[in-house]
């Protein structure tokens, strides 16, 4: 006979799923400002608005990328491993956790055989996005580092980087190019972003990467695995490189900033790793980051505006403007 005097430990648990969704939607919407995630790097948003204002360019890019993405998805279904609850379930769980944290749908993750440490997102405004991880990343990154990488890629989805980010991947990402060589639109994209537009386009891309690094940090919650993940993107990982001195590495790259060679970065879609690490440290001390990670706390956290101003100085290649 059941002892009615013993309290039911589940009695206080709210089992109303609708109520749960209402609370969750409220929490997610609290992090949106005008429909834009509150952690987004302001220069990313400013430059993307300028890109969107270029009507003919946007229309052409949308058409070509819209044709390419479904083909790429089919190619990955044929040649890569689709991650799911029954296939690499731990990686699938990382993707679920990142998506849940940011408030987006769980993206389809593929693992592609490749010896480089690489990852990318392919998406349009109306086709379900996919995230591709190289087998090298899966083999050499810790789960915490992998969560930062997946969270970074989810950041592209969360911020609706869509077609512009996909163009950058098609044009510059070696892992993506290997698959996209069979897509007829690959060669047609090149004349779209030439000359001065190329530099502008890549400037936006570098700022978008800062936004997505922030998403990765929000998902991972820890600056240390985020730093080591970024370093491994250069070194490829491995036990012999696990104890790299990050401060010495940053000093090494800072020496280049005083030479004309640093202007090469104008043609890169990603900021230098040292800059990305510095920008991440700035965001880790921002009040927005701590609003996403309630378990962390920091007195005198920096404001978003101040953080963005400092980040803009970090990622800048030229003294003014770019």
Short mmCIF file of C-alpha atoms in Angstrom, two decimals:
data_model
loop_
_atom_site.label_atom_id
_atom_site.label_comp_id
_atom_site.label_asym_id
_atom_site.label_seq_id
_atom_site.Cartn_x
_atom_site.Cartn_y
_atom_site.Cartn_z
CA UNK A 1 0.00 0.00 0.00
CA UNK A 2 1.35 3.42 -0.99
CA UNK A 3 2.38 5.67 1.87
CA UNK A 4 0.43 8.89 1.27
CA UNK A 5 2.53 10.75 3.81
CA UNK A 6 5.63 10.62 1.60
CA UNK A 7 5.74 13.72 -0.64
CA UNK A 8 5.87 13.19 -4.40
CA UNK A 9 9.23 14.62 -5.63
CA UNK A 10 7.73 15.36 -9.07
CA UNK A 11 4.70 17.23 -7.76
CA UNK A 12 6.38 20.63 -8.22
CA UNK A 13 7.54 19.85 -11.76
CA UNK A 14 5.65 21.77 -14.46
CA UNK A 15 4.68 19.17 -17.06
CA UNK A 16 2.81 21.64 -19.24
CA UNK A 17 4.73 21.56 -22.54
CA UNK A 18 2.97 24.64 -23.84
CA UNK A 19 4.08 26.57 -20.77
CA UNK A 20 7.64 25.35 -21.31
CA UNK A 21 7.60 26.58 -24.92
CA UNK A 22 6.19 29.93 -23.82
CA UNK A 23 8.99 30.41 -21.29
CA UNK A 24 11.63 29.30 -23.79
CA UNK A 25 10.33 31.63 -26.51
CA UNK A 26 10.40 34.48 -24.04
CA UNK A 27 14.00 33.70 -23.10
CA UNK A 28 15.08 33.53 -26.74
CA UNK A 29 13.27 36.72 -27.78
CA UNK A 30 14.96 38.55 -24.91
CA UNK A 31 18.24 38.10 -26.80
CA UNK A 32 16.92 39.58 -30.05
CA UNK A 33 17.18 43.28 -30.86
CA UNK A 34 15.15 44.16 -33.92
CA UNK A 35 15.24 40.49 -34.91
CA UNK A 36 19.06 40.41 -34.66
CA UNK A 37 20.89 38.39 -31.98
CA UNK A 38 22.14 40.76 -29.30
CA UNK A 39 25.67 39.32 -29.39
CA UNK A 40 26.20 40.12 -33.11
CA UNK A 41 29.19 42.30 -33.91
CA UNK A 42 27.68 45.65 -34.92
CA UNK A 43 30.07 46.12 -37.86
CA UNK A 44 28.93 42.76 -39.25
CA UNK A 45 25.35 44.05 -39.29
CA UNK A 46 26.28 47.43 -40.74
CA UNK A 47 28.29 45.98 -43.63
CA UNK A 48 25.69 43.30 -44.39
CA UNK A 49 23.00 45.94 -44.68
CA UNK A 50 25.16 47.65 -47.29
CA UNK A 51 25.56 44.38 -49.16
CA UNK A 52 21.80 43.78 -49.07
CA UNK A 53 21.27 47.26 -50.53
CA UNK A 54 23.14 46.15 -53.69
CA UNK A 55 19.99 44.75 -55.29
CA UNK A 56 21.39 43.27 -58.53
CA UNK A 57 24.31 41.62 -56.75
CA UNK A 58 22.06 40.10 -54.10
CA UNK A 59 19.60 38.81 -56.71
CA UNK A 60 22.36 37.13 -58.71
CA UNK A 61 24.01 35.61 -55.66
CA UNK A 62 20.68 34.28 -54.34
CA UNK A 63 19.90 32.67 -57.68
CA UNK A 64 23.25 30.96 -58.10
CA UNK A 65 23.64 29.87 -54.49
CA UNK A 66 20.01 28.73 -54.39
CA UNK A 67 20.81 26.39 -57.28
CA UNK A 68 24.07 25.14 -55.77
CA UNK A 69 23.01 24.37 -52.19
CA UNK A 70 20.56 21.52 -52.94
CA UNK A 71 23.20 19.93 -55.18
CA UNK A 72 25.79 20.18 -52.43
CA UNK A 73 23.37 18.60 -49.96
CA UNK A 74 22.81 15.66 -52.28
CA UNK A 75 26.54 15.25 -52.82
CA UNK A 76 27.12 15.09 -49.08
CA UNK A 77 24.36 12.51 -48.70
CA UNK A 78 26.23 10.43 -51.27
CA UNK A 79 29.83 10.97 -50.15
CA UNK A 80 29.82 12.06 -46.48
CA UNK A 81 28.53 10.71 -43.18
CA UNK A 82 25.28 12.26 -41.97
CA UNK A 83 25.39 12.78 -38.21
CA UNK A 84 22.30 11.76 -36.24
CA UNK A 85 21.05 10.05 -33.07
CA UNK A 86 22.25 6.69 -34.42
CA UNK A 87 25.35 7.97 -36.22
CA UNK A 88 27.98 9.81 -34.17
CA UNK A 89 25.36 10.48 -31.46
CA UNK A 90 27.80 12.47 -29.30
CA UNK A 91 28.45 14.93 -32.13
CA UNK A 92 24.72 15.07 -32.82
CA UNK A 93 24.17 15.91 -29.13
CA UNK A 94 26.69 18.77 -29.42
CA UNK A 95 24.75 20.12 -32.39
CA UNK A 96 21.48 19.81 -30.49
CA UNK A 97 22.92 21.61 -27.48
CA UNK A 98 24.27 24.49 -29.60
CA UNK A 99 21.00 24.83 -31.50
CA UNK A 100 18.99 24.74 -28.27
CA UNK A 101 21.27 27.33 -26.66
CA UNK A 102 20.89 29.77 -29.58
CA UNK A 103 17.24 29.01 -30.26
CA UNK A 104 17.51 27.65 -33.81
CA UNK A 105 16.51 24.40 -35.44
CA UNK A 106 19.03 21.56 -35.23
CA UNK A 107 21.11 21.70 -38.44
CA UNK A 108 22.13 18.62 -40.40
CA UNK A 109 25.81 17.93 -39.71
CA UNK A 110 27.98 15.99 -42.16
CA UNK A 111 31.46 14.58 -41.64
CA UNK A 112 33.57 14.75 -44.78
CA UNK A 113 36.83 12.87 -45.20
CA UNK A 114 39.58 15.46 -45.35
CA UNK A 115 43.04 15.87 -43.83
CA UNK A 116 42.61 19.60 -43.11
CA UNK A 117 41.10 21.09 -39.96
CA UNK A 118 38.10 22.74 -41.49
CA UNK A 119 34.39 23.36 -41.08
CA UNK A 120 31.81 25.35 -43.00
CA UNK A 121 28.10 26.09 -43.29
CA UNK A 122 26.13 26.05 -46.52
CA UNK A 123 22.74 27.71 -46.52
CA UNK A 124 20.32 29.95 -48.36
CA UNK A 125 17.35 31.89 -47.03
CA UNK A 126 14.91 29.09 -47.84
CA UNK A 127 16.86 25.80 -47.83
CA UNK A 128 17.64 23.87 -44.66
CA UNK A 129 21.27 24.62 -43.68
CA UNK A 130 24.02 22.04 -43.37
CA UNK A 131 27.24 22.10 -41.37
CA UNK A 132 30.22 20.18 -42.71
CA UNK A 133 33.07 19.05 -40.46
CA UNK A 134 36.30 17.59 -41.81
CA UNK A 135 37.28 14.18 -40.44
CA UNK A 136 40.50 15.80 -39.16
CA UNK A 137 38.51 18.09 -36.86
CA UNK A 138 36.43 15.22 -35.54
CA UNK A 139 39.55 13.15 -34.83
CA UNK A 140 41.78 15.84 -33.28
CA UNK A 141 39.40 18.20 -31.42
CA UNK A 142 38.13 17.57 -27.90
CA UNK A 143 34.33 17.58 -27.38
CA UNK A 144 34.60 21.06 -25.81
CA UNK A 145 36.60 22.37 -28.78
CA UNK A 146 34.19 20.73 -31.20
CA UNK A 147 31.27 22.40 -29.46
CA UNK A 148 32.91 25.79 -30.06
CA UNK A 149 33.34 24.97 -33.77
CA UNK A 150 29.76 23.73 -34.16
CA UNK A 151 28.49 26.71 -32.16
CA UNK A 152 30.45 29.03 -34.47
CA UNK A 153 28.81 27.46 -37.53
CA UNK A 154 25.39 27.67 -35.86
CA UNK A 155 26.14 31.37 -35.45
CA UNK A 156 26.07 31.77 -39.24
CA UNK A 157 22.60 30.21 -39.26
CA UNK A 158 21.36 32.20 -36.25
CA UNK A 159 22.49 35.49 -37.80
CA UNK A 160 21.04 34.69 -41.23
CA UNK A 161 24.39 35.09 -42.96
CA UNK A 162 22.92 32.78 -45.58
CA UNK A 163 23.88 33.39 -49.18
CA UNK A 164 26.78 35.78 -48.50
CA UNK A 165 28.51 33.35 -46.17
CA UNK A 166 27.92 30.55 -48.66
CA UNK A 167 29.56 32.59 -51.42
CA UNK A 168 32.61 33.10 -49.20
CA UNK A 169 32.83 29.34 -48.59
CA UNK A 170 32.46 28.58 -52.28
CA UNK A 171 35.18 31.04 -53.21
CA UNK A 172 37.75 30.41 -50.49
CA UNK A 173 37.13 27.29 -48.38
CA UNK A 174 39.29 24.40 -49.63
CA UNK A 175 37.03 21.75 -48.18
CA UNK A 176 33.97 23.34 -49.77
CA UNK A 177 35.71 23.88 -53.10
CA UNK A 178 36.55 20.19 -53.35
CA UNK A 179 32.84 19.37 -53.41
CA UNK A 180 31.67 22.38 -55.37
CA UNK A 181 33.95 21.80 -58.36
CA UNK A 182 31.16 19.69 -59.85
CA UNK A 183 28.59 22.48 -59.47
CA UNK A 184 28.24 24.48 -62.73
CA UNK A 185 27.58 27.74 -60.86
CA UNK A 186 30.98 27.60 -59.15
CA UNK A 187 32.74 29.40 -62.01
CA UNK A 188 29.87 31.86 -62.47
CA UNK A 189 30.24 33.22 -58.93
CA UNK A 190 33.76 34.51 -59.43
CA UNK A 191 32.99 37.55 -61.62
CA UNK A 192 30.28 38.66 -59.18
CA UNK A 193 32.79 39.63 -56.49
CA UNK A 194 35.78 41.18 -58.20
CA UNK A 195 37.79 44.35 -57.74
CA UNK A 196 36.74 46.72 -54.98
CA UNK A 197 33.66 44.63 -54.22
CA UNK A 198 35.90 41.67 -53.37
CA UNK A 199 37.67 43.66 -50.66
CA UNK A 200 34.38 44.96 -49.29
CA UNK A 201 32.83 41.49 -49.39
CA UNK A 202 35.75 39.97 -47.52
CA UNK A 203 35.75 42.78 -44.98
CA UNK A 204 32.16 41.84 -44.15
CA UNK A 205 33.16 38.18 -43.93
CA UNK A 206 35.90 38.93 -41.39
CA UNK A 207 33.38 40.80 -39.25
CA UNK A 208 30.85 37.97 -39.61
CA UNK A 209 33.49 35.57 -38.26
CA UNK A 210 33.78 37.70 -35.11
CA UNK A 211 30.01 37.40 -34.64
CA UNK A 212 30.14 33.64 -35.06
CA UNK A 213 33.11 33.22 -32.72
CA UNK A 214 30.89 34.89 -30.13
CA UNK A 215 28.16 32.34 -30.86
CA UNK A 216 30.74 29.58 -30.42
CA UNK A 217 31.79 30.99 -27.05
CA UNK A 218 28.17 31.29 -25.93
CA UNK A 219 27.68 27.61 -26.82
CA UNK A 220 30.91 26.34 -25.26
CA UNK A 221 30.82 28.71 -22.28
CA UNK A 222 34.59 28.57 -21.79
CA UNK A 223 37.32 30.68 -23.38
CA UNK A 224 40.04 28.01 -23.02
CA UNK A 225 38.63 25.38 -25.44
CA UNK A 226 37.64 28.23 -27.77
CA UNK A 227 41.26 29.42 -27.86
CA UNK A 228 42.66 25.93 -28.38
CA UNK A 229 40.11 25.21 -31.12
CA UNK A 230 41.19 28.33 -33.03
CA UNK A 231 44.85 27.38 -32.65
CA UNK A 232 44.16 23.85 -33.89
CA UNK A 233 42.61 25.29 -37.05
CA UNK A 234 46.18 26.36 -37.90
CA UNK A 235 48.25 23.55 -36.40
CA UNK A 236 45.88 20.70 -37.19
CA UNK A 237 45.98 19.53 -33.58
CA UNK A 238 47.77 16.43 -32.38
CA UNK A 239 49.34 15.61 -29.04
CA UNK A 240 52.68 17.25 -29.87
CA UNK A 241 50.94 20.60 -30.39
CA UNK A 242 48.50 20.36 -27.48
CA UNK A 243 50.61 22.54 -25.18
CA UNK A 244 51.24 25.44 -27.52
CA UNK A 245 51.93 28.75 -25.72
CA UNK A 246 49.08 30.93 -26.94
CA UNK A 247 50.58 34.18 -25.68
CA UNK A 248 53.84 33.53 -27.52
CA UNK A 249 51.88 32.68 -30.64
CA UNK A 250 49.99 35.98 -30.43
CA UNK A 251 53.28 37.89 -29.98
CA UNK A 252 54.67 36.10 -33.04
CA UNK A 253 51.81 37.31 -35.25
CA UNK A 254 51.87 40.82 -33.80
CA UNK A 255 55.34 41.31 -35.32
CA UNK A 256 53.82 41.09 -38.79
CA UNK A 257 51.45 44.01 -38.13
CA UNK A 258 54.27 46.52 -38.52
CA UNK A 259 55.18 45.30 -42.02
CA UNK A 260 53.40 45.81 -45.38
CA UNK A 261 52.65 42.06 -45.44
CA UNK A 262 49.79 42.60 -43.02
CA UNK A 263 47.83 44.12 -45.93
CA UNK A 264 47.40 40.59 -47.31
CA UNK A 265 44.66 40.23 -44.71
CA UNK A 266 42.49 42.58 -46.79
CA UNK A 267 41.93 39.64 -49.15
CA UNK A 268 41.19 37.10 -46.40
CA UNK A 269 37.68 36.08 -45.41
CA UNK A 270 38.82 35.36 -41.83
CA UNK A 271 40.74 37.62 -39.42
CA UNK A 272 44.13 36.42 -38.20
CA UNK A 273 43.77 33.84 -35.43
CA UNK A 274 45.51 36.17 -32.98
CA UNK A 275 42.87 38.82 -33.68
CA UNK A 276 40.04 36.33 -33.27
CA UNK A 277 41.42 35.25 -29.90
CA UNK A 278 41.79 38.87 -28.77
CA UNK A 279 38.23 39.64 -29.86
CA UNK A 280 36.96 36.57 -28.01
CA UNK A 281 38.63 37.73 -24.80
CA UNK A 282 36.92 41.10 -25.18
CA UNK A 283 33.52 39.43 -25.62
CA UNK A 284 34.16 37.15 -22.61
CA UNK A 285 34.22 40.34 -20.53
CA UNK A 286 31.03 41.73 -22.09
CA UNK A 287 27.71 41.89 -20.25
CA UNK A 288 25.94 40.27 -23.23
CA UNK A 289 28.01 37.09 -22.89
CA UNK A 290 27.17 36.82 -19.21
CA UNK A 291 23.48 37.33 -19.93
CA UNK A 292 23.62 34.21 -22.13
CA UNK A 293 25.62 32.19 -19.60
CA UNK A 294 23.84 32.81 -16.31
CA UNK A 295 26.21 30.47 -14.46
CA UNK A 296 29.09 32.87 -15.10
CA UNK A 297 29.39 36.26 -13.47
CA UNK A 298 31.74 39.18 -13.80
CA UNK A 299 31.68 42.43 -11.90
CA UNK A 300 32.08 45.56 -14.00
CA UNK A 301 31.40 43.70 -17.24
CA UNK A 302 31.98 45.81 -20.34
CA UNK A 303 29.00 47.12 -22.34
CA UNK A 304 28.20 45.79 -25.80
CA UNK A 305 28.92 49.18 -27.40
CA UNK A 306 32.33 49.45 -25.77
CA UNK A 307 33.13 45.84 -26.65
CA UNK A 308 32.23 46.38 -30.30
CA UNK A 309 34.34 49.55 -30.48
CA UNK A 310 37.35 47.69 -29.08
CA UNK A 311 36.76 44.73 -31.40
CA UNK A 312 36.61 47.04 -34.38
CA UNK A 313 40.07 48.33 -33.49
CA UNK A 314 41.33 44.74 -33.16
CA UNK A 315 40.05 43.45 -36.51
CA UNK A 316 40.92 46.56 -38.51
CA UNK A 317 43.66 46.04 -41.13
CA UNK A 318 44.19 49.70 -42.03
CA UNK A 319 44.38 52.62 -39.56
CA UNK A 320 41.04 53.93 -40.85
CA UNK A 321 38.14 52.14 -42.45
CA UNK A 322 39.19 48.66 -43.52
#
